[in-house]
Amino acid sequence: MRIGKQDQAQTAIATSDADSITVRGRDLCGDLIGKLDFTTYFWLLVTGREPDERQRAMMDACLISIAEHGLVPSVQAARMTLAAAPEAWQGAMSAGLLGMGSVVAGSSEIAGRYIVEVLQDSRDKGISLDDAAVQSLEALKAQKKKVPGLGHPQHSSGDPRANRLLDIADELGVTGDHIRTLRVLAEHAPKIINRPLPINVSGAIPATILDAGWPVEALKAVPLLARTAGLAAHLFEESQRSIGFIMSHHADLAISYDGEGAQTADHKTA
Amino acid sequence: MRIGKQDQAQTAIATSDADSITVRGRDLCGDLIGKLDFTTYFWLLVTGREPDERQRAMMDACLISIAEHGLVPSVQAARMTLAAAPEAWQGAMSAGLLGMGSVVAGSSEIAGRYIVEVLQDSRDKGISLDDAAVQSLEALKAQKKKVPGLGHPQHSSGDPRANRLLDIADELGVTGDHIRTLRVLAEHAPKIINRPLPINVSGAIPATILDAGWPVEALKAVPLLARTAGLAAHLFEESQRSIGFIMSHHADLAISYDGEGAQTADHKTA
Amino acid sequence: MRIGKQDQAQTAIATSDADSITVRGRDLCGDLIGKLDFTTYFWLLVTGREPDERQRAMMDACLISIAEHGLVPSVQAARMTLAAAPEAWQGAMSAGLLGMGSVVAGSSEIAGRYIVEVLQDSRDKGISLDDAAVQSLEALKAQKKKVPGLGHPQHSSGDPRANRLLDIADELGVTGDHIRTLRVLAEHAPKIINRPLPINVSGAIPATILDAGWPVEALKAVPLLARTAGLAAHLFEESQRSIGFIMSHHADLAISYDGEGAQTADHKTA
Amino acid sequence: MRIGKQDQAQTAIATSDADSITVRGRDLCGDLIGKLDFTTYFWLLVTGREPDERQRAMMDACLISIAEHGLVPSVQAARMTLAAAPEAWQGAMSAGLLGMGSVVAGSSEIAGRYIVEVLQDSRDKGISLDDAAVQSLEALKAQKKKVPGLGHPQHSSGDPRANRLLDIADELGVTGDHIRTLRVLAEHAPKIINRPLPINVSGAIPATILDAGWPVEALKAVPLLARTAGLAAHLFEESQRSIGFIMSHHADLAISYDGEGAQTADHKTA
């Protein structure tokens, strides 16, 4: 049984024969290994073109900004998984990456699509970015939805990583319509939504990397690659000095049983 | 219930407060974003120390050598998963990484541990590397086991990626005891095992990166990070021009049913 | 940092102390092991109540209808993963389950939510199910969207599994508003969408199990549990008689390289 | 490139054509849906034969004994993952299953292989089970290894689930050489290892299900299927009353930073 309509049986990424491996038209051994840095290769792999210096620098900055943020839920999931299944680093790494969903690290992708939508709306309707932003924010307010890319539970006066990324984009001359759209949104949002809404890192990453020329459909690759590096650090540390079950123990203690037959005094033992 | 003995409730990777994020003792926004390349940050994250220029170059070369090798099984698994579940890039990425096991890409880790073992054996017993290698190879032969890090199904005259990595290590002055051990193994193996056994990329990666100073317990992180970049390229291409179900259809056609009630003429329909 | 608003630190599923394990208010060893079948326990675990005989029978029928359908993409992903990483069944199982997304097996959940929506619409607007169905189908047609739960690429004259499940629901006396809604949709769809659109198994499963009293928010659990059983059979067979790399080889051969530097005659080697 | 030697391009599990789906030689719609319970189907799928009444009852008991044990690490990983990525139940389920490794739930498989090994040793050497057990236990002691299937951190006077499973096996008449081997091991272990070592559930599951006729190479399927049911309950509860980030918050608070630049007073904020 063949599922769906898929009629182009091609790939443009790599091919090989007995003597050589070709990646994006280049000879892997002759042209790439030892010639490029990994960030440049990542850009080439995904887009098919080598990045210029500004693109590479912007990608490095984005990757570094979100690779590591301590014992966040996905890191805990990965470390608990390694503690329980030390035979499979790949499984623990996957348990960590599976938490890069719409709520946490995957929010970069959602914010990127939102920025693109507001920008496109301004172009399609022939209205100013300010008008497009205000209309969009009012619609979100009416639906009681969050504004993607703005606001932070911890850094209400501004997410330092976001500000740093935007400064770098300005310095590199990368700043373009996506960053401008995000800044216009951030300017109008507090008045409309009625609370502090600084640009957060999930807004700054897509805005800066889209302006650098990265495709919107590949946005999710940026937090996924970045976090793989952070998770690697945690899995190595877990293999040397395990905290997976300590964390799990304390997490368990924080929750009480209120199901059928629960007593007034919780009888959970440590 | 607390599982296992784990009594050091600490992490040395990162911490944060309302104003700052500290990673490996550095201020993320002031010292790292915009200052480092991603490969340097990966090394810093995992080891706690910034790499010198030779270490960074060796890591870049290793990562690039195995990030991408076309439509290998793990890439197919990832692309089929994205075709079936396009709402979750993180799931498709994980399906790809879960194939980085002991047989395929995870073989770097196994080869690294083997090289360390032969080297340690030579030191512990006070015998030459040649003697340690010969003893080890004869033991593998007696147990009819493969020699980790040597041999390739496609490149019997030598894996071009492996040779390139070893050349780079020589050029950078990285070459040390691990590469020497691997070369000694490769010198004796064909006579003992009685077939061509060139150094493969799964041998060259651990030998070169261990000589550069990377910890053996973190070897698995190298193929995992590398393949995340290659998988990102394939998932982006899959989202634009899907081949997941085409591949699955042809894979299905290659297998016939020989279970209970199977007819002489296979009645599978396309 | 605490993410999000979550203020009920309770679970109602299970608790334990040194002497006993309590699940859903019952003593695991005294009341459950050896007393229940697994399907009954699954229903109790998820809903907190033991199913009656009709509920159990309907769940058994649903689980069996989708546990196994040959070498579908998710099974291929799982078998390729086990071939590459035989040390971790849990990784291969996960690689298979990760393909239970919105397009393939997860479509039961989408169809279930659609049925609930049409039914609710009829109730909210005080219109007949026929009118609610027609309005909804016309809206889907206008948006060029598929009708969840109807149509099948292979069985255009009707999916035999769907018909069987609906017959069982009728025989058991389970049939209620959800099945009625699905049947009304199936009655009007061919005229409106203008092609054969029989009820498929992804429509019959949610309709029958919702009518049996299963919660709509737990629909995804049904295909996930079912496929775990099918995947177990494939992983056991893979461990005894491996086809993972055979399938991968044929899948690879079906795709040609058309990227930079591609020659007229494809130079891929087998 | 074709990896490895795999030359039997067949499957014996299922096949289908436009009119029917055949599973293990039976017609899915005519012979299976509505005719079998899920446990019977699971046994048929994996082994190719329908279980007799004793086999089905033993499997039900094994599955129920380990489906659920509260907020264990793998459940926490799954719930944190759903909280972060609510769009993908399949991802959260996988994050939970990936923790079924060698240390925690996968220990059933390890204990099963150990029981088979001791039993085989007794047969191969023509010695009594007692002698084979004593030799094996002394070897484990010399290597300072744990005895698979014996001992429990919480239930030092005996794991009530294990005792219940063994009683059921006796009542059903399932008890055979594998249970006898486990009991002989448990009889000698405390004297040799010098501490209380009651049979645990990871020992009782393989011993009872192997005696019922389940293949040792498919042992891992039992905890995986069982836990899928337990995880389904937790994911449904998480979707209704989320505790994922509450657990993560408390786990984070339990760990302090002792890396570069750590101050005497930990400056982590809640």
PDB file of C-alpha atoms in Angstrom, chain D residues 98-225:
ATOM      1  CA  LEU D  98      13.131   5.203  26.641  1.00  0.00           C
ATOM      2  CA  GLY D  99      13.695   4.855  30.393  1.00  0.00           C
ATOM      3  CA  MET D 100      12.837   1.137  30.249  1.00  0.00           C
ATOM      4  CA  GLY D 101      16.539   0.387  30.229  1.00  0.00           C
ATOM      5  CA  SER D 102      18.885  -2.076  31.831  1.00  0.00           C
ATOM      6  CA  VAL D 103      18.708  -0.489  35.312  1.00  0.00           C
ATOM      7  CA  VAL D 104      14.972  -0.136  35.855  1.00  0.00           C
ATOM      8  CA  ALA D 105      12.156  -1.932  34.010  1.00  0.00           C
ATOM      9  CA  GLY D 106      14.381  -3.611  31.446  1.00  0.00           C
ATOM     10  CA  SER D 107      15.914  -5.576  34.281  1.00  0.00           C
ATOM     11  CA  SER D 108      13.291  -8.281  33.616  1.00  0.00           C
ATOM     12  CA  GLU D 109      15.107  -9.135  30.425  1.00  0.00           C
ATOM     13  CA  ILE D 110      18.475  -9.317  32.152  1.00  0.00           C
ATOM     14  CA  ALA D 111      17.086 -11.530  34.922  1.00  0.00           C
ATOM     15  CA  GLY D 112      15.442 -13.779  32.341  1.00  0.00           C
ATOM     16  CA  ARG D 113      18.687 -14.277  30.469  1.00  0.00           C
ATOM     17  CA  TYR D 114      20.450 -15.000  33.744  1.00  0.00           C
ATOM     18  CA  ILE D 115      17.897 -17.638  34.759  1.00  0.00           C
ATOM     19  CA  VAL D 116      18.208 -19.270  31.321  1.00  0.00           C
ATOM     20  CA  GLU D 117      21.998 -19.250  31.650  1.00  0.00           C
ATOM     21  CA  VAL D 118      22.068 -20.918  35.076  1.00  0.00           C
ATOM     22  CA  LEU D 119      19.514 -23.508  33.950  1.00  0.00           C
ATOM     23  CA  GLN D 120      21.455 -24.205  30.757  1.00  0.00           C
ATOM     24  CA  ASP D 121      24.662 -24.460  32.744  1.00  0.00           C
ATOM     25  CA  SER D 122      23.138 -27.098  34.961  1.00  0.00           C
ATOM     26  CA  ARG D 123      22.021 -29.087  31.912  1.00  0.00           C
ATOM     27  CA  ASP D 124      25.259 -28.640  29.954  1.00  0.00           C
ATOM     28  CA  LYS D 125      27.498 -29.632  32.835  1.00  0.00           C
ATOM     29  CA  GLY D 126      25.180 -32.355  34.115  1.00  0.00           C
ATOM     30  CA  ILE D 127      25.161 -30.847  37.600  1.00  0.00           C
ATOM     31  CA  SER D 128      22.270 -30.121  39.942  1.00  0.00           C
ATOM     32  CA  LEU D 129      20.452 -26.776  39.858  1.00  0.00           C
ATOM     33  CA  ASP D 130      21.773 -26.190  43.379  1.00  0.00           C
ATOM     34  CA  ASP D 131      25.366 -26.629  42.251  1.00  0.00           C
ATOM     35  CA  ALA D 132      24.851 -24.482  39.167  1.00  0.00           C
ATOM     36  CA  ALA D 133      23.237 -21.758  41.295  1.00  0.00           C
ATOM     37  CA  VAL D 134      25.980 -21.789  43.922  1.00  0.00           C
ATOM     38  CA  GLN D 135      28.736 -21.623  41.290  1.00  0.00           C
ATOM     39  CA  SER D 136      27.018 -18.740  39.517  1.00  0.00           C
ATOM     40  CA  LEU D 137      26.353 -16.786  42.722  1.00  0.00           C
ATOM     41  CA  GLU D 138      29.941 -17.192  43.858  1.00  0.00           C
ATOM     42  CA  ALA D 139      31.132 -15.928  40.489  1.00  0.00           C
ATOM     43  CA  LEU D 140      28.871 -12.873  40.757  1.00  0.00           C
ATOM     44  CA  LYS D 141      30.119 -12.245  44.293  1.00  0.00           C
ATOM     45  CA  ALA D 142      33.739 -12.449  43.163  1.00  0.00           C
ATOM     46  CA  GLN D 143      32.996  -9.881  40.438  1.00  0.00           C
ATOM     47  CA  LYS D 144      31.024  -7.723  42.927  1.00  0.00           C
ATOM     48  CA  LYS D 145      28.013  -7.832  40.622  1.00  0.00           C
ATOM     49  CA  LYS D 146      24.344  -7.767  41.604  1.00  0.00           C
ATOM     50  CA  VAL D 147      22.246 -10.916  41.322  1.00  0.00           C
ATOM     51  CA  PRO D 148      19.648 -10.294  38.587  1.00  0.00           C
ATOM     52  CA  GLY D 149      16.090 -10.902  39.775  1.00  0.00           C
ATOM     53  CA  LEU D 150      16.840 -10.828  43.506  1.00  0.00           C
ATOM     54  CA  GLY D 151      16.771  -7.987  46.070  1.00  0.00           C
ATOM     55  CA  HIS D 152      14.683  -4.830  46.380  1.00  0.00           C
ATOM     56  CA  PRO D 153      15.562  -1.402  47.835  1.00  0.00           C
ATOM     57  CA  GLN D 154      12.135  -0.984  49.452  1.00  0.00           C
ATOM     58  CA  HIS D 155      10.742  -4.450  50.130  1.00  0.00           C
ATOM     59  CA  SER D 156      13.603  -6.224  51.948  1.00  0.00           C
ATOM     60  CA  SER D 157      11.244  -8.815  53.403  1.00  0.00           C
ATOM     61  CA  GLY D 158       9.984  -9.777  49.971  1.00  0.00           C
ATOM     62  CA  ASP D 159       8.451  -8.008  46.963  1.00  0.00           C
ATOM     63  CA  PRO D 160       4.691  -8.663  47.253  1.00  0.00           C
ATOM     64  CA  ARG D 161       4.231  -8.560  43.456  1.00  0.00           C
ATOM     65  CA  ALA D 162       6.849 -11.254  42.950  1.00  0.00           C
ATOM     66  CA  ASN D 163       5.291 -13.529  45.536  1.00  0.00           C
ATOM     67  CA  ARG D 164       1.854 -13.050  43.982  1.00  0.00           C
ATOM     68  CA  LEU D 165       3.130 -13.929  40.483  1.00  0.00           C
ATOM     69  CA  LEU D 166       4.847 -17.063  41.743  1.00  0.00           C
ATOM     70  CA  ASP D 167       1.693 -18.139  43.601  1.00  0.00           C
ATOM     71  CA  ILE D 168      -0.347 -17.658  40.434  1.00  0.00           C
ATOM     72  CA  ALA D 169       2.120 -19.749  38.454  1.00  0.00           C
ATOM     73  CA  ASP D 170       1.807 -22.515  41.015  1.00  0.00           C
ATOM     74  CA  GLU D 171      -2.000 -22.331  40.983  1.00  0.00           C
ATOM     75  CA  LEU D 172      -2.125 -22.379  37.180  1.00  0.00           C
ATOM     76  CA  GLY D 173       0.307 -25.268  36.948  1.00  0.00           C
ATOM     77  CA  VAL D 174       2.674 -23.126  34.933  1.00  0.00           C
ATOM     78  CA  THR D 175       5.627 -23.613  37.275  1.00  0.00           C
ATOM     79  CA  GLY D 176       8.566 -25.323  35.610  1.00  0.00           C
ATOM     80  CA  ASP D 177      12.332 -25.195  35.344  1.00  0.00           C
ATOM     81  CA  HIS D 178      12.709 -21.407  35.157  1.00  0.00           C
ATOM     82  CA  ILE D 179      10.772 -20.754  38.362  1.00  0.00           C
ATOM     83  CA  ARG D 180      12.606 -23.646  40.017  1.00  0.00           C
ATOM     84  CA  THR D 181      15.929 -22.106  39.006  1.00  0.00           C
ATOM     85  CA  LEU D 182      14.939 -18.710  40.392  1.00  0.00           C
ATOM     86  CA  ARG D 183      13.804 -20.274  43.663  1.00  0.00           C
ATOM     87  CA  VAL D 184      17.054 -22.206  44.001  1.00  0.00           C
ATOM     88  CA  LEU D 185      18.992 -18.986  43.379  1.00  0.00           C
ATOM     89  CA  ALA D 186      16.918 -17.191  46.030  1.00  0.00           C
ATOM     90  CA  GLU D 187      17.522 -19.995  48.495  1.00  0.00           C
ATOM     91  CA  HIS D 188      21.316 -19.854  48.228  1.00  0.00           C
ATOM     92  CA  ALA D 189      21.864 -16.143  47.585  1.00  0.00           C
ATOM     93  CA  PRO D 190      21.485 -14.699  51.126  1.00  0.00           C
ATOM     94  CA  LYS D 191      24.150 -17.022  52.542  1.00  0.00           C
ATOM     95  CA  ILE D 192      26.578 -16.407  49.701  1.00  0.00           C
ATOM     96  CA  ILE D 193      26.040 -12.672  49.164  1.00  0.00           C
ATOM     97  CA  ASN D 194      25.405 -12.122  52.855  1.00  0.00           C
ATOM     98  CA  ARG D 195      22.302  -9.952  52.799  1.00  0.00           C
ATOM     99  CA  PRO D 196      18.521 -10.351  52.356  1.00  0.00           C
ATOM    100  CA  LEU D 197      17.805 -11.079  48.702  1.00  0.00           C
ATOM    101  CA  PRO D 198      14.128 -11.866  48.168  1.00  0.00           C
ATOM    102  CA  ILE D 199      12.880 -12.605  44.657  1.00  0.00           C
ATOM    103  CA  ASN D 200      11.857  -9.290  43.051  1.00  0.00           C
ATOM    104  CA  VAL D 201       9.296  -8.591  40.358  1.00  0.00           C
ATOM    105  CA  SER D 202      12.015  -8.375  37.680  1.00  0.00           C
ATOM    106  CA  GLY D 203      12.911 -11.958  38.516  1.00  0.00           C
ATOM    107  CA  ALA D 204       9.372 -13.290  38.893  1.00  0.00           C
ATOM    108  CA  ILE D 205       8.149 -11.911  35.556  1.00  0.00           C
ATOM    109  CA  PRO D 206      10.688 -13.688  33.352  1.00  0.00           C
ATOM    110  CA  ALA D 207      10.620 -16.887  35.416  1.00  0.00           C
ATOM    111  CA  THR D 208       6.832 -17.212  35.232  1.00  0.00           C
ATOM    112  CA  ILE D 209       6.367 -16.107  31.632  1.00  0.00           C
ATOM    113  CA  LEU D 210       9.276 -18.247  30.370  1.00  0.00           C
ATOM    114  CA  ASP D 211       7.724 -21.249  32.088  1.00  0.00           C
ATOM    115  CA  ALA D 212       4.473 -20.353  30.350  1.00  0.00           C
ATOM    116  CA  GLY D 213       6.311 -20.670  27.011  1.00  0.00           C
ATOM    117  CA  TRP D 214       7.157 -17.064  26.064  1.00  0.00           C
ATOM    118  CA  PRO D 215      10.407 -16.690  24.075  1.00  0.00           C
ATOM    119  CA  VAL D 216      13.362 -15.260  26.009  1.00  0.00           C
ATOM    120  CA  GLU D 217      14.269 -12.950  23.115  1.00  0.00           C
ATOM    121  CA  ALA D 218      10.879 -11.236  23.420  1.00  0.00           C
ATOM    122  CA  LEU D 219      11.009 -10.681  27.201  1.00  0.00           C
ATOM    123  CA  LYS D 220      11.499  -6.935  26.842  1.00  0.00           C
ATOM    124  CA  ALA D 221       8.115  -6.693  25.134  1.00  0.00           C
ATOM    125  CA  VAL D 222       6.339  -7.503  28.405  1.00  0.00           C
ATOM    126  CA  PRO D 223       7.439  -4.450  30.455  1.00  0.00           C
ATOM    127  CA  LEU D 224       7.214  -2.246  27.356  1.00  0.00           C
ATOM    128  CA  LEU D 225       3.578  -3.134  26.651  1.00  0.00           C
TER     129      LEU D 225
END
